[in-house]
């Protein structure tokens, strides 16, 4: 089976840095993905990690430790528009579909 | 920028009726997926499709569901005899290879009354 855990909610202020954690237990591992989803909209792809370490993409970075079954998404210089759900998704075996966690709802206030 | 398009954006149907949700994946993509998201819940995998056949399906994808690629551009999800609990947002997604990110369409909100 597969299990993906994320905090349900987080809050932060504009300009701050926030780290959203994700832990997973899967049969096989072929990549971890982060998506952003605004209310009522589709998930949009943010980042992808398949090897250990940090991937940086502008204000967003994602980290992976395969031995710990752990990832985080780091958002810097937060803006109001970053208020959304952040979804952690894992591909277990190569060629299989992404399985999503429940998502973390981030609220950014001024 | 290429995108996945879905129609209709919103569908209301009576319980027991059949519905067909339509998707046009990104044109050079070969791997197609349907997901659903019940209001307030997580995105759930339904089925993946490659080379004109189902490559993987979840336990949600039972006999009331079917998928088809009727021509070179469309990818459809059919739900026979809809139930109240089928009310959800249905997302189509596609990817260029089996191990890269999937790109999602804007979804069809299905309401069964």
mmCIF file of N, CA and C in Angstrom, chain B residues 40-76:
data_model
loop_
_atom_site.group_PDB
_atom_site.id
_atom_site.type_symbol
_atom_site.label_atom_id
_atom_site.label_comp_id
_atom_site.label_asym_id
_atom_site.label_seq_id
_atom_site.Cartn_x
_atom_site.Cartn_y
_atom_site.Cartn_z
ATOM 1 N N UNK B 40 -13.462 19.017 -0.917
ATOM 2 C CA UNK B 40 -12.797 19.028 0.387
ATOM 3 C C UNK B 40 -11.895 17.839 0.654
ATOM 4 N N UNK B 41 -11.794 16.950 -0.346
ATOM 5 C CA UNK B 41 -10.973 15.753 -0.140
ATOM 6 C C UNK B 41 -9.775 15.744 -1.097
ATOM 7 N N UNK B 42 -9.006 14.666 -1.032
ATOM 8 C CA UNK B 42 -7.778 14.626 -1.817
ATOM 9 C C UNK B 42 -8.044 14.216 -3.264
ATOM 10 N N UNK B 43 -7.064 14.468 -4.107
ATOM 11 C CA UNK B 43 -7.112 14.037 -5.503
ATOM 12 C C UNK B 43 -6.886 12.519 -5.535
ATOM 13 N N UNK B 44 -7.844 11.803 -6.135
ATOM 14 C CA UNK B 44 -7.782 10.327 -6.137
ATOM 15 C C UNK B 44 -7.585 9.813 -7.564
ATOM 16 N N UNK B 45 -6.687 8.890 -7.728
ATOM 17 C CA UNK B 45 -6.413 8.281 -9.019
ATOM 18 C C UNK B 45 -7.537 7.327 -9.412
ATOM 19 N N UNK B 46 -7.947 7.417 -10.666
ATOM 20 C CA UNK B 46 -8.942 6.480 -11.198
ATOM 21 C C UNK B 46 -8.301 5.482 -12.162
ATOM 22 N N UNK B 47 -7.672 5.996 -13.233
ATOM 23 C CA UNK B 47 -7.230 5.110 -14.297
ATOM 24 C C UNK B 47 -6.135 5.787 -15.112
ATOM 25 N N UNK B 48 -5.234 4.977 -15.650
ATOM 26 C CA UNK B 48 -4.248 5.478 -16.614
ATOM 27 C C UNK B 48 -4.380 4.684 -17.905
ATOM 28 N N UNK B 49 -3.987 5.304 -19.003
ATOM 29 C CA UNK B 49 -4.272 4.773 -20.342
ATOM 30 C C UNK B 49 -3.072 5.044 -21.218
ATOM 31 N N UNK B 50 -2.628 4.002 -21.906
ATOM 32 C CA UNK B 50 -1.484 4.149 -22.814
ATOM 33 C C UNK B 50 -1.629 3.156 -23.941
ATOM 34 N N UNK B 51 -1.308 3.589 -25.136
ATOM 35 C CA UNK B 51 -1.311 2.691 -26.297
ATOM 36 C C UNK B 51 -2.673 2.022 -26.462
ATOM 37 N N UNK B 52 -3.717 2.817 -26.271
ATOM 38 C CA UNK B 52 -5.089 2.373 -26.483
ATOM 39 C C UNK B 52 -5.573 1.304 -25.525
ATOM 40 N N UNK B 53 -4.950 1.245 -24.361
ATOM 41 C CA UNK B 53 -5.482 0.325 -23.367
ATOM 42 C C UNK B 53 -5.205 0.835 -21.959
ATOM 43 N N UNK B 54 -5.998 0.341 -21.018
ATOM 44 C CA UNK B 54 -5.804 0.715 -19.620
ATOM 45 C C UNK B 54 -4.506 0.096 -19.129
ATOM 46 N N UNK B 55 -3.639 0.921 -18.542
ATOM 47 C CA UNK B 55 -2.386 0.402 -18.009
ATOM 48 C C UNK B 55 -2.450 0.221 -16.497
ATOM 49 N N UNK B 56 -3.342 0.930 -15.849
ATOM 50 C CA UNK B 56 -3.460 0.816 -14.397
ATOM 51 C C UNK B 56 -4.815 1.382 -13.994
ATOM 52 N N UNK B 57 -5.430 0.805 -12.969
ATOM 53 C CA UNK B 57 -6.668 1.382 -12.444
ATOM 54 C C UNK B 57 -6.736 1.172 -10.943
ATOM 55 N N UNK B 58 -7.483 2.043 -10.290
ATOM 56 C CA UNK B 58 -7.645 1.931 -8.850
ATOM 57 C C UNK B 58 -8.923 1.156 -8.530
ATOM 58 N N UNK B 59 -9.105 0.905 -7.252
ATOM 59 C CA UNK B 59 -10.311 0.164 -6.826
ATOM 60 C C UNK B 59 -11.577 0.996 -7.028
ATOM 61 N N UNK B 60 -11.416 2.315 -7.164
ATOM 62 C CA UNK B 60 -12.581 3.165 -7.432
ATOM 63 C C UNK B 60 -13.126 2.884 -8.828
ATOM 64 N N UNK B 61 -12.249 2.583 -9.748
ATOM 65 C CA UNK B 61 -12.608 2.404 -11.167
ATOM 66 C C UNK B 61 -13.244 1.037 -11.348
ATOM 67 N N UNK B 62 -14.526 0.945 -10.987
ATOM 68 C CA UNK B 62 -15.225 -0.336 -11.097
ATOM 69 C C UNK B 62 -15.985 -0.415 -12.427
ATOM 70 N N UNK B 63 -16.893 -1.364 -12.510
ATOM 71 C CA UNK B 63 -17.555 -1.636 -13.793
ATOM 72 C C UNK B 63 -18.440 -0.496 -14.285
ATOM 73 N N UNK B 64 -18.758 0.470 -13.445
ATOM 74 C CA UNK B 64 -19.582 1.577 -13.916
ATOM 75 C C UNK B 64 -18.754 2.601 -14.726
ATOM 76 N N UNK B 65 -17.431 2.477 -14.657
ATOM 77 C CA UNK B 65 -16.557 3.408 -15.354
ATOM 78 C C UNK B 65 -15.955 2.743 -16.594
ATOM 79 N N UNK B 66 -15.728 3.541 -17.618
ATOM 80 C CA UNK B 66 -14.970 3.070 -18.768
ATOM 81 C C UNK B 66 -14.269 4.261 -19.399
ATOM 82 N N UNK B 67 -13.182 3.992 -20.105
ATOM 83 C CA UNK B 67 -12.449 5.041 -20.808
ATOM 84 C C UNK B 67 -12.270 4.619 -22.252
ATOM 85 N N UNK B 68 -12.096 5.652 -23.083
ATOM 86 C CA UNK B 68 -11.976 5.386 -24.509
ATOM 87 C C UNK B 68 -11.181 6.509 -25.148
ATOM 88 N N UNK B 69 -10.453 6.172 -26.194
ATOM 89 C CA UNK B 69 -9.813 7.184 -27.024
ATOM 90 C C UNK B 69 -10.430 7.009 -28.413
ATOM 91 N N UNK B 70 -11.540 7.682 -28.650
ATOM 92 C CA UNK B 70 -12.317 7.417 -29.866
ATOM 93 C C UNK B 70 -11.644 7.898 -31.152
ATOM 94 N N UNK B 71 -10.715 8.852 -31.019
ATOM 95 C CA UNK B 71 -10.011 9.343 -32.202
ATOM 96 C C UNK B 71 -8.626 9.785 -31.768
ATOM 97 N N UNK B 72 -7.906 10.485 -32.634
ATOM 98 C CA UNK B 72 -6.527 10.827 -32.322
ATOM 99 C C UNK B 72 -6.337 11.924 -31.315
ATOM 100 N N UNK B 73 -7.446 12.571 -30.891
ATOM 101 C CA UNK B 73 -7.247 13.685 -29.976
ATOM 102 C C UNK B 73 -8.046 13.576 -28.686
ATOM 103 N N UNK B 74 -9.194 12.925 -28.702
ATOM 104 C CA UNK B 74 -10.042 12.908 -27.515
ATOM 105 C C UNK B 74 -9.786 11.709 -26.622
ATOM 106 N N UNK B 75 -10.050 11.905 -25.335
ATOM 107 C CA UNK B 75 -9.939 10.838 -24.332
ATOM 108 C C UNK B 75 -11.147 11.014 -23.421
ATOM 109 N N UNK B 76 -11.981 10.001 -23.312
ATOM 110 C CA UNK B 76 -13.236 10.168 -22.590
ATOM 111 C C UNK B 76 -13.342 9.239 -21.391
#
